[in-house]
Short mmCIF file of C-alpha atoms in Angstrom, two decimals:
data_model
loop_
_atom_site.label_atom_id
_atom_site.label_comp_id
_atom_site.label_asym_id
_atom_site.label_seq_id
_atom_site.Cartn_x
_atom_site.Cartn_y
_atom_site.Cartn_z
CA MET A 1 113.08 59.86 165.73
CA ARG A 2 110.05 57.98 167.00
CA PRO A 3 107.87 56.38 164.33
CA GLN A 4 104.42 57.83 163.92
CA SER A 5 101.48 55.81 165.12
CA PRO A 6 99.22 54.55 162.35
CA PRO A 7 96.17 56.66 161.58
CA SER A 8 93.93 54.07 163.20
CA ALA A 9 95.76 54.10 166.53
CA VAL A 10 93.51 54.50 169.60
CA PRO A 11 94.48 56.32 172.81
CA PRO A 12 95.26 53.99 175.72
CA ALA A 13 92.28 55.31 177.66
CA THR A 14 89.91 53.73 175.17
CA ALA A 15 91.86 50.52 174.58
CA GLU A 16 89.66 48.44 176.85
CA ARG A 17 86.27 49.97 175.93
CA PRO A 18 83.99 46.95 175.39
CA HIS A 19 81.77 46.43 172.38
CA PRO A 20 78.90 43.94 172.36
CA GLY A 21 78.78 41.41 169.52
CA ARG A 22 82.40 41.88 168.39
CA THR A 23 82.92 38.22 167.49
CA LEU A 24 79.79 38.02 165.35
CA THR A 25 80.65 41.34 163.71
CA LEU A 26 84.14 40.09 162.83
CA ALA A 27 82.78 36.81 161.46
CA ALA A 28 80.16 38.55 159.31
CA VAL A 29 82.59 41.09 157.87
CA LEU A 30 85.18 38.40 157.14
CA LEU A 31 82.58 36.22 155.38
CA ALA A 32 81.63 39.12 153.14
CA VAL A 33 85.30 39.93 152.50
CA PHE A 34 85.95 36.27 151.66
CA VAL A 35 83.25 36.19 148.99
CA VAL A 36 84.49 39.23 147.01
CA PRO A 37 88.01 38.02 145.99
CA MET A 38 86.67 34.47 145.59
CA SER A 39 84.26 35.86 143.03
CA ILE A 40 87.02 37.75 141.22
CA SER A 41 89.36 34.76 140.86
CA GLY A 42 86.68 32.09 140.51
CA THR A 43 84.64 33.68 137.73
CA ALA A 44 87.58 33.32 135.33
CA VAL A 45 87.33 29.52 135.53
CA ALA A 46 83.66 29.64 134.55
CA LEU A 47 84.14 31.89 131.50
CA PRO A 48 84.50 29.11 128.89
CA ARG A 49 81.26 27.44 130.09
CA ILE A 50 79.50 30.81 130.30
CA GLY A 51 80.57 31.57 126.74
CA ALA A 52 79.36 28.19 125.49
CA GLY A 53 76.10 28.38 127.43
CA THR A 54 75.17 31.90 126.37
CA HIS A 55 76.76 31.78 122.90
CA ALA A 56 78.59 34.99 123.76
CA GLY A 57 81.33 36.62 121.73
CA LEU A 58 84.60 37.69 123.33
CA ALA A 59 83.71 41.34 124.03
CA PRO A 60 80.51 40.69 126.02
CA LEU A 61 82.18 37.69 127.68
CA GLN A 62 85.07 39.93 128.80
CA TRP A 63 82.56 42.20 130.47
CA VAL A 64 81.53 39.38 132.82
CA VAL A 65 84.89 40.12 134.48
CA ASN A 66 85.37 43.73 133.41
CA ALA A 67 81.95 44.96 134.56
CA PHE A 68 82.69 43.78 138.10
CA ASN A 69 86.24 45.18 138.13
CA VAL A 70 85.30 48.57 136.65
CA ALA A 71 82.35 49.04 139.02
CA PHE A 72 84.49 47.96 141.98
CA ALA A 73 87.28 50.36 141.02
CA CYS A 74 84.98 53.29 140.30
CA PHE A 75 83.02 53.10 143.53
CA THR A 76 85.76 52.37 146.08
CA LEU A 77 86.28 56.09 146.71
CA VAL A 78 82.58 56.89 146.34
CA TRP A 79 81.52 54.54 149.13
CA GLY A 80 83.86 56.32 151.52
CA SER A 81 81.91 59.53 151.02
CA VAL A 82 78.57 57.71 151.28
CA ALA A 83 79.61 56.11 154.58
CA ASP A 84 80.48 59.55 155.99
CA VAL A 85 76.95 60.72 155.27
CA VAL A 86 74.72 57.73 156.03
CA GLY A 87 76.90 55.80 158.50
CA ARG A 88 79.25 52.85 158.11
CA VAL A 89 76.81 50.08 158.98
CA ARG A 90 74.12 51.38 156.63
CA ALA A 91 76.62 51.73 153.79
CA PHE A 92 77.99 48.22 154.48
CA ALA A 93 74.45 46.82 154.58
CA ALA A 94 73.64 48.48 151.27
CA GLY A 95 76.77 47.01 149.72
CA VAL A 96 76.02 43.49 150.99
CA ALA A 97 72.44 43.74 149.71
CA LEU A 98 73.60 44.93 146.28
CA TYR A 99 76.18 42.14 146.10
CA ALA A 100 73.63 39.47 147.04
CA LEU A 101 71.09 40.85 144.56
CA GLY A 102 73.67 41.04 141.78
CA SER A 103 74.87 37.48 142.46
CA LEU A 104 71.30 36.17 142.40
CA ALA A 105 70.63 38.01 139.13
CA SER A 106 73.85 36.50 137.70
CA ALA A 107 72.74 33.01 138.67
CA VAL A 108 69.44 33.32 136.78
CA ALA A 109 70.73 35.37 133.81
CA THR A 110 69.30 34.25 130.47
CA ASP A 111 71.86 36.02 128.27
CA VAL A 112 75.33 37.49 128.58
CA LEU A 113 74.22 41.15 128.57
CA TRP A 114 71.98 40.48 131.56
CA LEU A 115 74.92 38.76 133.22
CA ASP A 116 77.21 41.71 132.48
CA ALA A 117 74.73 44.14 134.08
CA ALA A 118 74.33 41.90 137.13
CA ARG A 119 78.11 41.66 137.55
CA ALA A 120 78.38 45.44 137.44
CA LEU A 121 75.83 45.68 140.25
CA THR A 122 77.83 43.09 142.18
CA GLY A 123 80.99 45.17 141.73
CA VAL A 124 79.31 48.24 143.21
CA GLY A 125 78.36 46.18 146.25
CA GLY A 126 81.85 44.68 146.52
CA ALA A 127 83.40 48.15 146.74
CA ALA A 128 81.19 48.92 149.75
CA ILE A 129 82.03 45.63 151.43
CA PHE A 130 85.76 46.32 151.32
CA SER A 131 85.61 50.05 152.11
CA CYS A 132 82.95 49.96 154.82
CA GLY A 133 83.91 46.55 156.21
CA ALA A 134 87.39 47.81 157.04
CA ALA A 135 85.90 50.96 158.60
CA ILE A 136 83.60 48.86 160.79
CA LEU A 137 86.50 46.75 162.08
CA SER A 138 88.47 49.93 162.79
CA THR A 139 85.58 51.22 164.89
CA VAL A 140 84.73 48.03 166.79
CA PHE A 141 88.26 46.89 167.67
CA GLU A 142 91.07 48.69 169.47
CA GLY A 143 94.72 48.06 170.24
CA PRO A 144 96.03 44.49 169.75
CA ALA A 145 92.53 43.24 168.95
CA ARG A 146 92.37 45.66 166.02
CA ALA A 147 95.74 44.47 164.67
CA LYS A 148 94.55 40.86 164.86
CA ALA A 149 91.25 41.73 163.16
CA PHE A 150 93.00 43.39 160.22
CA ALA A 151 95.49 40.51 159.96
CA LEU A 152 92.50 38.19 159.60
CA PHE A 153 90.98 40.63 157.08
CA GLY A 154 94.04 40.30 154.84
CA THR A 155 94.39 36.56 155.35
CA VAL A 156 90.74 35.85 154.52
CA ALA A 157 91.02 37.95 151.34
CA GLY A 158 94.05 35.86 150.34
CA VAL A 159 92.19 32.62 151.05
CA GLY A 160 89.33 33.83 148.84
CA VAL A 161 91.71 34.51 145.96
CA ALA A 162 93.46 31.17 146.48
CA ILE A 163 90.47 28.83 146.59
CA GLY A 164 88.18 30.76 144.24
CA PRO A 165 89.32 28.95 141.07
CA SER A 166 89.18 25.50 142.68
CA LEU A 167 85.70 26.00 144.14
CA ALA A 168 84.40 27.51 140.91
CA GLY A 169 85.90 24.67 138.88
CA ALA A 170 84.23 22.06 141.09
CA LEU A 171 80.86 23.85 140.90
CA VAL A 172 81.04 24.28 137.13
CA GLN A 173 82.02 20.67 136.50
CA GLY A 174 79.73 19.10 139.10
CA LEU A 175 76.68 21.33 138.69
CA ASP A 176 76.62 24.37 136.39
CA TRP A 177 78.31 27.77 136.05
CA ARG A 178 75.23 29.42 137.58
CA TRP A 179 76.02 27.83 140.94
CA VAL A 180 79.22 29.87 141.16
CA PHE A 181 77.07 32.98 141.62
CA ALA A 182 74.31 31.26 143.60
CA VAL A 183 76.80 30.27 146.30
CA HIS A 184 77.91 33.91 146.62
CA ALA A 185 74.30 35.04 147.03
CA ALA A 186 73.70 32.45 149.76
CA ALA A 187 76.83 33.51 151.68
CA LEU A 188 75.86 37.18 151.58
CA ALA A 189 72.34 36.31 152.76
CA VAL A 190 73.96 34.96 155.93
CA VAL A 191 75.81 38.26 156.36
CA LEU A 192 72.53 40.16 156.05
CA LEU A 193 71.15 38.15 158.96
CA ALA A 194 74.02 39.39 161.13
CA LEU A 195 73.39 43.10 160.45
CA PRO A 196 71.39 43.73 163.68
CA ALA A 197 74.34 42.46 165.73
CA ILE A 198 76.74 44.64 163.73
CA SER A 199 74.53 47.68 164.35
CA ARG A 200 74.67 47.04 168.10
CA ALA A 201 78.46 46.62 168.02
CA VAL A 202 79.21 49.81 166.06
CA PRO A 203 78.70 53.09 167.94
CA ALA A 204 75.97 55.26 166.47
CA GLY A 205 76.86 58.48 164.70
CA ARG A 206 77.46 60.02 161.30
CA GLY A 207 80.23 62.15 159.93
CA GLY A 208 79.80 65.62 158.52
CA GLY A 209 81.13 64.91 155.06
CA ARG A 210 79.34 65.46 151.79
CA ILE A 211 79.33 63.22 148.75
CA ASP A 212 81.34 64.70 145.90
CA LEU A 213 78.71 63.97 143.26
CA PRO A 214 80.40 65.83 140.36
CA GLY A 215 83.76 64.21 141.06
CA SER A 216 82.21 60.77 141.49
CA ALA A 217 80.24 61.01 138.25
CA LEU A 218 83.24 62.24 136.26
CA PHE A 219 85.54 59.51 137.60
CA VAL A 220 83.04 56.73 136.85
CA LEU A 221 82.45 58.10 133.34
CA ALA A 222 86.19 58.29 132.60
CA MET A 223 86.75 54.68 133.67
CA VAL A 224 83.83 53.41 131.62
CA LEU A 225 85.02 55.26 128.50
CA LEU A 226 88.60 54.04 128.89
CA THR A 227 87.73 50.39 129.46
CA THR A 228 85.14 50.33 126.68
CA ALA A 229 87.74 51.67 124.25
CA ILE A 230 90.17 48.93 125.20
CA VAL A 231 87.58 46.15 125.07
CA GLN A 232 86.23 47.26 121.70
CA GLY A 233 89.65 47.89 120.17
CA SER A 234 89.81 44.43 118.62
CA GLN A 235 86.19 44.60 117.47
CA TRP A 236 86.07 48.07 115.90
CA GLY A 237 89.75 48.47 115.04
CA TRP A 238 92.30 50.36 117.14
CA GLY A 239 92.40 53.22 114.65
CA SER A 240 88.63 53.46 114.21
CA ALA A 241 86.79 56.68 114.95
CA GLY A 242 84.79 55.00 117.70
CA VAL A 243 87.79 53.73 119.65
CA LEU A 244 89.81 56.93 119.22
CA GLY A 245 86.77 58.93 120.26
CA LEU A 246 86.40 56.87 123.44
CA PHE A 247 90.08 57.35 124.33
CA LEU A 248 89.82 61.08 123.68
CA GLY A 249 86.64 61.28 125.73
CA ALA A 250 88.30 59.47 128.66
CA ALA A 251 91.26 61.87 128.58
CA LEU A 252 89.00 64.93 128.48
CA VAL A 253 86.80 63.69 131.31
CA LEU A 254 89.87 62.95 133.46
CA ALA A 255 91.14 66.46 132.81
CA VAL A 256 87.79 67.92 133.87
CA PHE A 257 87.82 65.62 136.93
CA ALA A 258 91.23 66.95 137.97
CA ALA A 259 90.05 70.54 137.58
CA VAL A 260 86.88 69.90 139.59
CA GLU A 261 88.79 68.17 142.39
CA ARG A 262 91.24 71.11 142.74
CA ARG A 263 88.33 73.47 143.34
CA SER A 264 86.15 71.21 145.49
CA ALA A 265 85.85 71.87 149.22
CA HIS A 266 85.17 68.14 149.76
CA PRO A 267 87.10 66.40 146.93
CA LEU A 268 86.72 62.76 146.12
CA LEU A 269 90.50 62.71 145.72
CA ASP A 270 93.02 65.24 147.03
CA LEU A 271 95.56 65.35 144.18
CA GLY A 272 98.22 66.60 146.59
CA VAL A 273 98.89 63.03 147.78
CA LEU A 274 100.54 62.33 144.40
CA ARG A 275 103.37 64.83 144.97
CA ASP A 276 105.47 62.27 146.85
CA ARG A 277 107.25 60.24 144.17
CA ARG A 278 107.83 57.33 146.54
CA PHE A 279 104.10 57.13 147.18
CA LEU A 280 103.43 57.22 143.45
CA GLY A 281 106.04 54.51 142.84
CA LEU A 282 104.46 52.25 145.44
CA CYS A 283 101.02 52.84 143.94
CA LEU A 284 102.34 51.59 140.58
CA VAL A 285 103.32 48.20 142.04
CA PRO A 286 99.71 46.92 141.99
CA VAL A 287 99.48 48.14 138.38
CA ALA A 288 102.42 45.90 137.47
CA ALA A 289 100.73 43.04 139.33
CA SER A 290 97.52 43.64 137.37
CA PHE A 291 99.32 43.11 134.07
CA GLY A 292 101.62 40.34 135.26
CA PHE A 293 99.31 38.34 137.55
CA VAL A 294 95.63 39.28 137.24
CA THR A 295 95.56 38.83 133.47
CA VAL A 296 97.07 35.36 133.83
CA LEU A 297 94.62 34.54 136.61
CA THR A 298 91.74 35.54 134.31
CA TYR A 299 92.77 33.94 131.03
CA LEU A 300 95.05 31.01 131.84
CA PRO A 301 92.02 28.82 132.68
CA SER A 302 90.72 29.33 129.13
CA TYR A 303 94.11 28.28 127.73
CA LEU A 304 94.25 25.17 129.90
CA THR A 305 90.74 24.05 128.91
CA ALA A 306 90.79 25.08 125.24
CA VAL A 307 94.37 24.22 124.26
CA THR A 308 95.54 21.52 126.67
CA GLY A 309 92.13 19.82 126.86
CA ARG A 310 91.86 19.76 130.66
CA GLY A 311 88.44 19.82 132.33
CA THR A 312 87.22 22.77 134.37
CA GLY A 313 87.61 20.84 137.63
CA THR A 314 91.23 19.95 136.88
CA THR A 315 91.89 23.50 135.71
CA GLY A 316 90.51 24.90 138.94
CA LEU A 317 92.85 22.70 140.98
CA LEU A 318 95.84 23.66 138.84
CA MET A 319 95.10 27.33 139.42
CA LEU A 320 96.06 26.76 143.08
CA LEU A 321 99.65 26.76 141.84
CA LEU A 322 99.13 30.40 140.86
CA THR A 323 97.09 31.54 143.84
CA ALA A 324 98.69 29.64 146.77
CA PRO A 325 101.69 32.01 147.00
CA VAL A 326 99.24 34.92 147.42
CA LEU A 327 98.02 33.27 150.61
CA VAL A 328 101.43 32.34 152.07
CA LEU A 329 103.90 35.04 151.05
CA PRO A 330 102.28 38.25 152.43
CA LEU A 331 102.83 37.05 156.02
CA LEU A 332 106.36 35.92 155.15
CA ALA A 333 107.17 39.31 153.61
CA ALA A 334 105.89 41.12 156.71
CA ARG A 335 108.03 38.90 158.92
CA LEU A 336 111.13 39.53 156.81
CA VAL A 337 110.63 43.30 156.99
CA SER A 338 110.25 43.09 160.78
CA ARG A 339 113.63 41.31 160.86
CA GLY A 340 115.39 44.04 158.93
CA VAL A 341 114.97 43.12 155.26
CA ALA A 342 114.37 46.28 153.21
CA ALA A 343 110.81 46.54 151.93
CA ARG A 344 112.15 48.02 148.68
CA THR A 345 114.19 44.85 148.12
CA LEU A 346 111.13 42.62 148.48
CA ILE A 347 109.06 44.86 146.23
CA LEU A 348 111.69 44.78 143.48
CA LEU A 349 111.97 41.00 143.90
CA SER A 350 108.22 40.71 143.47
CA LEU A 351 108.40 42.69 140.22
CA ALA A 352 111.21 40.47 138.96
CA CYS A 353 109.10 37.38 139.72
CA LEU A 354 106.17 38.79 137.75
CA VAL A 355 108.30 39.39 134.66
CA ALA A 356 110.14 36.07 134.97
CA GLY A 357 106.91 34.17 135.53
CA ASP A 358 105.23 35.65 132.46
CA LEU A 359 108.27 34.84 130.35
CA ALA A 360 108.35 31.28 131.67
CA LEU A 361 104.68 30.82 130.77
CA THR A 362 105.66 31.26 127.09
CA LEU A 363 107.17 27.76 127.35
CA LEU A 364 103.70 26.21 127.73
CA SER A 365 102.44 23.96 124.96
CA PRO A 366 99.31 21.88 124.30
CA SER A 367 101.09 18.85 125.80
CA VAL A 368 102.50 20.63 128.87
CA THR A 369 102.79 18.47 131.98
CA VAL A 370 101.77 19.56 135.47
CA LEU A 371 105.42 19.53 136.54
CA LEU A 372 106.44 21.97 133.81
CA LEU A 373 103.35 24.08 134.49
CA ALA A 374 104.07 24.40 138.21
CA ALA A 375 107.28 26.44 138.09
CA PRO A 376 106.07 29.44 136.03
CA MET A 377 102.73 29.55 137.88
CA LEU A 378 104.39 29.50 141.31
CA VAL A 379 106.89 32.21 140.29
CA THR A 380 104.12 34.43 138.90
CA GLY A 381 102.07 33.91 142.06
CA ALA A 382 105.12 34.79 144.17
CA GLY A 383 105.37 38.08 142.29
CA MET A 384 101.88 38.95 143.50
CA GLY A 385 102.24 37.51 147.00
CA LEU A 386 105.47 39.25 148.00
CA SER A 387 104.05 42.74 147.43
CA ALA A 388 100.43 42.17 148.53
CA GLY A 389 99.83 44.02 151.77
CA LEU A 390 103.43 45.20 152.01
CA VAL A 391 102.85 47.94 149.46
CA ASP A 392 99.80 49.27 151.30
CA GLY A 393 101.64 49.67 154.60
CA GLN A 394 104.67 51.29 153.01
CA ALA A 395 102.58 53.71 150.92
CA LEU A 396 100.32 54.88 153.75
CA ALA A 397 103.31 55.46 156.01
CA LEU A 398 104.37 58.25 153.63
CA VAL A 399 101.05 60.13 153.86
CA ASP A 400 99.75 62.63 156.38
CA PRO A 401 97.59 60.57 158.78
CA ALA A 402 94.71 62.97 158.17
CA LYS A 403 94.73 61.90 154.50
CA ALA A 404 95.40 58.20 155.05
CA GLY A 405 91.86 57.14 154.20
CA MET A 406 91.85 59.07 150.95
CA ALA A 407 95.31 57.73 150.08
CA ALA A 408 94.17 54.18 150.75
CA GLY A 409 91.16 54.79 148.52
CA PHE A 410 93.40 56.05 145.74
CA LEU A 411 95.73 53.06 146.06
CA ASN A 412 92.84 50.60 145.89
CA THR A 413 91.21 52.48 143.04
CA LEU A 414 94.43 52.37 141.05
CA ARG A 415 94.82 48.68 141.91
CA LEU A 416 91.31 47.71 140.84
CA GLY A 417 91.14 50.11 137.92
CA SER A 418 94.39 48.77 136.51
CA GLU A 419 93.04 45.23 136.87
CA ALA A 420 90.05 46.15 134.73
CA VAL A 421 92.26 47.86 132.15
CA ALA A 422 94.84 45.04 132.13
CA VAL A 423 92.20 42.35 131.65
CA ALA A 424 90.61 44.38 128.86
CA VAL A 425 93.98 44.98 127.16
CA TYR A 426 94.87 41.30 127.36
CA GLY A 427 91.51 40.18 125.95
CA SER A 428 91.61 42.67 123.09
CA ALA A 429 95.22 41.85 122.24
CA LEU A 430 94.46 38.12 122.29
CA ALA A 431 91.45 38.62 120.02
CA THR A 432 93.45 40.78 117.61
CA VAL A 433 96.38 38.36 117.30
CA LEU A 434 94.14 35.29 117.17
CA GLY A 435 91.98 36.91 114.51
CA THR A 436 95.05 37.46 112.35
CA ARG A 437 96.21 33.84 112.80
CA ILE A 438 92.78 32.45 111.91
CA ALA A 439 92.28 34.76 108.91
CA ASP A 440 95.67 33.69 107.54
CA GLY A 441 94.98 29.95 107.86
CA ILE A 442 91.25 29.41 107.51
CA GLY A 443 91.45 29.12 103.74
CA ALA A 444 93.33 25.84 104.03
CA HIS A 445 90.27 24.11 105.51
CA PRO A 446 87.46 23.15 103.10
CA GLY A 447 84.10 24.70 103.93
CA ALA A 448 85.50 26.99 106.62
CA ASP A 449 84.42 30.63 106.48
CA ARG A 450 83.40 33.59 108.68
CA ALA A 451 86.91 34.10 110.03
CA GLY A 452 86.00 37.12 112.16
CA GLU A 453 83.11 35.44 113.96
CA VAL A 454 85.13 32.24 114.40
CA ALA A 455 88.01 34.18 115.96
CA ASP A 456 85.64 35.99 118.28
CA ARG A 457 84.18 32.71 119.55
CA ALA A 458 87.56 31.00 119.81
CA ALA A 459 89.07 33.86 121.80
CA GLY A 460 86.50 33.15 124.51
CA GLY A 461 87.86 29.60 124.82
CA ASP A 462 84.97 27.88 123.02
CA LEU A 463 86.88 26.06 120.26
CA ALA A 464 84.11 23.52 119.67
CA GLY A 465 81.56 26.27 119.14
CA ALA A 466 83.97 28.13 116.85
CA THR A 467 84.47 24.99 114.76
CA GLU A 468 80.72 24.47 114.43
CA LEU A 469 80.26 28.10 113.45
CA SER A 470 82.96 27.92 110.78
CA GLY A 471 81.22 25.30 108.65
CA ALA A 472 84.46 23.34 108.19
CA THR A 473 83.89 19.85 106.79
CA ASP A 474 86.67 18.27 108.86
CA HIS A 475 85.82 19.29 112.42
CA ARG A 476 88.77 17.57 114.06
CA ALA A 477 91.36 19.14 111.79
CA PHE A 478 89.83 22.58 112.16
CA THR A 479 89.66 22.30 115.95
CA ASP A 480 93.36 21.36 115.98
CA PHE A 481 94.05 24.42 113.80
CA LEU A 482 92.18 26.66 116.24
CA GLY A 483 94.11 25.17 119.17
CA GLN A 484 97.41 25.92 117.47
CA ALA A 485 96.28 29.46 116.60
CA TYR A 486 95.16 30.07 120.19
CA ASP A 487 98.46 28.71 121.52
CA SER A 488 100.45 31.02 119.23
CA ALA A 489 98.35 34.08 120.12
CA PHE A 490 98.61 33.28 123.85
CA HIS A 491 102.40 33.25 123.65
CA SER A 492 102.53 36.50 121.70
CA VAL A 493 100.40 38.31 124.27
CA LEU A 494 102.52 36.92 127.12
CA TRP A 495 105.60 38.52 125.59
CA GLY A 496 103.72 41.80 125.59
CA LEU A 497 102.74 41.41 129.24
CA ALA A 498 106.35 40.71 130.19
CA ALA A 499 107.45 43.84 128.32
CA VAL A 500 104.87 45.99 130.14
CA GLY A 501 106.00 44.50 133.45
CA ALA A 502 109.65 45.21 132.70
CA VAL A 503 108.95 48.86 131.83
CA LEU A 504 106.86 49.39 134.96
CA SER A 505 109.55 47.72 137.07
CA VAL A 506 112.16 50.17 135.82
CA VAL A 507 109.87 53.16 136.46
CA ILE A 508 109.04 51.95 139.97
CA ALA A 509 112.69 51.27 140.80
CA VAL A 510 113.65 54.80 139.69
CA LEU A 511 110.86 56.42 141.71
CA LEU A 512 111.73 54.48 144.85
CA ARG A 513 115.48 55.07 144.43
CA ASP A 514 114.90 58.78 143.89
CA GLY A 515 112.89 58.87 147.12
CA GLY A 516 115.68 57.10 148.95
CA ARG A 517 118.29 59.62 147.75
CA ARG A 518 116.13 62.59 148.73
CA ARG A 519 115.54 61.04 152.13
CA GLN A 520 119.29 60.62 152.70
CA ALA A 521 119.98 64.18 151.56
CA GLY A 522 117.49 65.53 154.10
CA ALA A 523 118.87 63.46 156.98
#
């Protein structure tokens, strides 16, 4: 049986059709793609300084990351519909402009709520960059040139993830946290200058699709309700009426969304793609990576600065141990599959690395050496790197080519949405456990009070600010107490992450094995 050509395959007759400005178009799209993951991984390093500089509590500080992730996840599918109506270049241009504007607003933000709003705007633009940037490359390049362009697309995204923490750490330590966002705005300004060349390279024309406004609005609302409930769980109480109401509201809106999509002539998401259990299993792999890798990527820098006493520059360099495998291993995994190694084997190995890496991170202590830190970080990074890219190809191969775009949108939405949820769950769990530790021990320190506010500040990584807020007479002793409490809470949450990863691994293995058995039975 001959394998099907990928949905983006081009007939031989058009393989040599020239396009003007292809090199500049590729460079501009890749620069924009580079900035987005660099922003995601690099912002985490700046969080402690942002918290100290804006005097932000944990919940609004979490939204510096969450606002970007939620907006990115919510609008990945939406931008596909917009591009069908207004054209790919116009949609890409709008996304780049929104990203540049949001980054500039972040750089000049005077308080954390302003910064949260600016990051949300940036996330909306980032969704367009990824969705429409890939569509532009698919249009401009054909045949082997297209394969090379998309290989560069994936590699550049990996480079952005890998060097984001190091660059952000250097900027924060050498200049100020605001420069992290200013650099992004400057890079996207360069991309805007290349838009006329991109317009000449991309053939004119618009699709006949319509934007699914009801479906888009319902999906965005459901994600906002769900993430807000998780973020506020530690603040309002998990059993409070507000949090339970948000969870209930998210469930109801998702149910309405499903009903609307079944009846829509132009649905944002065709729910029929979820009937293949193998496809669903593969889509859950990024969810496991969100809990096992993205949470560590976001919050490990705060642990290293707050508990081990390392500077932001040193922390940024150390984060390369976590992100380097994401750059190297996707190409290695693709090569192994081409030589006959089963993709399912590599995917299960990646899940095992995520669980093992999270468990190994529980061995960290305030006096941990770089040598002891390297092993768990490299293993956790390998868990992300082995499945990155591989999952996408395997999942889309199971879908009708006519629905490949929608399936890719669903996969990326689930990936990015789970990142937002995982980061929110981690932050809320850390705040809850840390709050309990501080409330139990604060009475032993003369003058110390306001346990709840102290825990909120400490959970953001600002131990010095939390000590000052507490009113403790012995600052050094109280800071040591906070460091020990943070260390204990960090380890407790890591055990929870490992448990989530283990459960998801079992579910994924069963779904993929079930698909394999059904495939053999039909042969």
